[in-house]
Amino acid sequence: MNFKRAFAVTKRVFKNVKNDKRTLGLMLFAPILVMLVFGVAFSGDISDVNVIIVNNDQGLETPNGTISLSKDIISNLNTTVMTMRYMDNEKSAITLVENGEEYAVIIFPKNFTTNAYSGFNNSQKSSNTYITLKGDDTIPNIKNTIQGDIISGITTTMEDKGVKSSVSLLDEPIYGKDAKFIDFFVPGVMAFAAFLLTTLLTLLTFVSEKTSGTLERLLSTPISESEIVTGYAIAFGIIGTIQAGFLLTIAILIFDIMVIGNVLLAFLVVALLAIVSQALGILLSSLAKKESQAIQFIPFIILPTFLLSGIFWPIQAIPSWIRPFSYLIPPTYAVNAARNVFLKGWGLDKIWPDVMILIIFAAIFLILAVLYLKKRTD
Amino acid sequence: MDGEDEFAVFTSNLIKKLGNFIAVNNLNLKVKRGEIYGLLGPNGAGKTTTIKLLCNLTKPNGGKGHLLGKKFSDNTIASNIGYMPQETALYDGLTVYQNILFFGEVYGLSSKKIRNRSDELLKFINLEKWRDELVENLSGGMKHRLSLACTLIHEPKLLFLDEPTVGVDPELKMSFWNYFYKLKSMNTTILITTHYMEEAHHCDRVGFMKDGGLITEGSPTELLHQTNTDSLEDAFIKFSLGR
């Protein structure tokens, strides 16, 4: 072994990196990003879940005044986990959950306090001392957290007040009855796969068009920049949809996932995301002169999507200060829309805000991609 | 008008900077319609950048230019020009025929026209047997020939050929030039760059380029006569050194 020759190779590698400022920047920045995003995303607990309280409990009249166990339980609920507001009309509250504006309704029955205390006085369990939770059970983490928090609120209150009666929590899901984690997971993975594969494929294809000279040859022909981008958009829209089809087939045949809504609508969402992704791929290609540089973008594409777009855990579990970034990532909307179609059976009439945002993303990215090509960078 | 219509290529004080480097420096180039014009010069003289400017692949920092009587930034002339880049610039994942077909479609040719033209071109570049072979399996020379076929598919009136004979064997080189003569006889204008001085003899006129500008131009015979030399290489050196 001649170490002098080995060190010559080592020095050559470092000189290469030093001369390639982009690689140098990515080498330094990528680990910082990985640590920050993982650290931040994993450190969060579920919070800011919008919940409506419908408190029909009339309390219990005593010589010392009216006592209300429901109010005590509510005061013991975790306000970080749940953002609560009050409504009187149960039906209206449920409609808000059905429309996706609120996450759950917690309903206290009329004689809640009376029944709880009478159960205690009669030394028997009262079968109608219950709190009803009507919510969206499609995201298991949120469902479990809310249920856990309500049970903890009940236990604390009962211990504080010395009430030994049993208060039960009735879970009556509006959406996602019997939903498993895989049901929650698959729509997200479909969107993630389409986004990741399409962005990378377009990025590498476009960088290869640049390095091989085909892009230049193409730009010297009558084809316009918008025609090139449109051609790519159609191709990758179709590829994205086919990929989604394969994923869904496997999910249904092997994992028996829950599909309540229109599968074609979910495909439309994924195809739209693929179009957004291909335009993003073209834009990212403007930052890379060769394939080896393009590959370095992979962590920057995967990590934010993986951690922030609600694929593996809900956005409510991401620390609130970093949550706005989730809404800057296109897959967030596709994941949400696909999940709502699959697990809630929503149609275009309800998922249109997500679809609209994806269309806006697509329009912006496509226009920017065309402008980038028109710029004729040297 | 400065006579733009008379010329297939007309540039006036064309400038292109790449960072601090001036790649094309006040270039005044006039190529007559139907002539074969050779741009000669060493590597880095600005030949390729000039062609890229003319093909609207990069924007100039100054000056103006016309192709076939229209500004070179005018998109409507694209269908009348053919550009063969220095790199082979082909889709490796497509077959020989699929590459020709793609560029034919991009130029808006009918399927029948593409079929007829591709048969003719494949015969000319001697790749008929390789019609359905993936480009990635071709040799460098074969790719070069296919690249030329893709450039010629739409029978352009003005051809920009950037070092078209690099890596091409002498026999094929000769057939290339015979084909260029044939195109010239059909009134096609050809602007060709090369650093092979001996090839310049095939051109009607040649322009010597150095440091982004033309140092002289004329027919090969004129240039040899002016410098009293036997080869264009010696003539270039004399002009380059200020005679």
Coordinates of N, CA, C and O in Angstrom, one line a residue, chain A residues 217, chain B residues 84-88 90 125 127 138-151 162-168 172 176:
Chain A
R217 N -31.3 21.0 -28.6 CA -31.7 20.7 -30.0 C -33.2 20.9 -30.1 O -33.7 21.5 -31.0
Chain B
M84 N -27.5 21.1 -35.8 CA -26.8 19.9 -35.3 C -25.8 20.3 -34.3 O -24.7 20.9 -34.6
P85 N -26.0 19.9 -33.0 CA -25.1 20.3 -32.0 C -23.8 19.5 -32.0 O -23.8 18.5 -32.7
Q86 N -22.8 20.0 -31.3 CA -21.5 19.3 -31.2 C -21.7 17.9 -30.6 O -21.2 16.9 -31.0
E87 N -22.5 17.9 -29.5 CA -22.8 16.6 -28.8 C -23.8 15.9 -29.7 O -24.5 16.5 -30.5
T88 N -23.9 14.5 -29.6 CA -24.8 13.8 -30.5 C -26.3 14.2 -30.2 O -27.1 14.2 -31.1
L90 N -29.0 13.0 -28.7 CA -30.1 12.0 -29.1 C -30.7 11.4 -27.9 O -30.0 11.4 -26.8
I125 N -27.3 7.8 -44.3 CA -26.4 7.7 -43.2 C -26.0 6.2 -42.9 O -25.2 5.9 -42.0
L127 N -27.6 3.6 -41.9 CA -28.1 2.9 -40.7 C -29.4 2.2 -40.9 O -30.1 1.9 -39.9
L138 N -25.4 2.1 -30.1 CA -24.7 2.5 -31.3 C -23.2 3.0 -31.0 O -23.0 3.5 -29.8
S139 N -22.4 3.0 -32.0 CA -21.0 3.5 -31.8 C -21.1 5.1 -31.9 O -22.1 5.6 -32.3
G140 N -20.0 5.7 -31.5 CA -20.0 7.2 -31.5 C -20.3 7.7 -32.9 O -21.0 8.7 -33.1
G141 N -19.6 7.1 -33.9 CA -19.8 7.5 -35.3 C -21.2 7.4 -35.8 O -21.7 8.3 -36.5
M142 N -21.8 6.3 -35.4 CA -23.2 6.0 -35.8 C -24.1 7.1 -35.2 O -25.0 7.6 -35.9
K143 N -23.9 7.4 -34.0 CA -24.7 8.4 -33.3 C -24.6 9.8 -34.0 O -25.6 10.5 -34.2
H144 N -23.4 10.1 -34.5 CA -23.1 11.3 -35.2 C -23.9 11.4 -36.5 O -24.5 12.4 -36.8
R145 N -23.9 10.2 -37.2 CA -24.7 10.2 -38.4 C -26.2 10.3 -38.2 O -26.9 11.1 -38.9
L146 N -26.6 9.7 -37.1 CA -28.1 9.8 -36.8 C -28.4 11.2 -36.4 O -29.5 11.8 -36.7
S147 N -27.5 11.9 -35.7 CA -27.7 13.3 -35.3 C -27.9 14.1 -36.5 O -28.8 15.0 -36.5
L148 N -27.1 13.9 -37.5 CA -27.3 14.7 -38.8 C -28.6 14.4 -39.4 O -29.3 15.3 -39.9
A149 N -29.0 13.1 -39.4 CA -30.3 12.7 -40.0 C -31.5 13.5 -39.3 O -32.4 14.0 -39.9
C150 N -31.4 13.6 -37.9 CA -32.4 14.3 -37.2 C -32.5 15.7 -37.5 O -33.5 16.4 -37.5
T151 N -31.3 16.3 -37.9 CA -31.2 17.7 -38.2 C -31.8 18.0 -39.6 O -32.4 19.0 -39.9
D162 N -22.5 22.2 -36.1 CA -21.4 22.5 -35.2 C -20.5 21.2 -35.2 O -20.8 20.2 -34.6
E163 N -19.4 21.4 -35.8 CA -18.4 20.3 -35.9 C -19.0 19.0 -36.3 O -19.0 17.9 -35.6
P164 N -19.7 18.9 -37.5 CA -20.4 17.7 -37.8 C -19.6 16.5 -38.2 O -20.1 15.4 -38.2
T165 N -18.3 16.7 -38.5 CA -17.5 15.6 -38.9 C -16.6 15.0 -37.9 O -15.7 14.2 -38.2
V166 N -16.7 15.5 -36.6 CA -15.9 15.0 -35.6 C -16.2 13.5 -35.3 O -17.4 13.1 -35.2
G167 N -15.2 12.7 -35.3 CA -15.4 11.2 -35.0 C -16.0 10.5 -36.2 O -16.5 9.4 -36.0
V168 N -16.0 11.1 -37.4 CA -16.6 10.4 -38.5 C -15.5 9.9 -39.4 O -14.5 10.7 -39.7
L172 N -17.0 8.3 -44.8 CA -18.3 8.8 -44.5 C -18.3 10.4 -44.5 O -19.2 11.0 -44.9
F176 N -20.7 12.8 -46.4 CA -21.4 14.0 -45.7 C -21.2 15.2 -46.7 O -22.2 15.9 -46.9

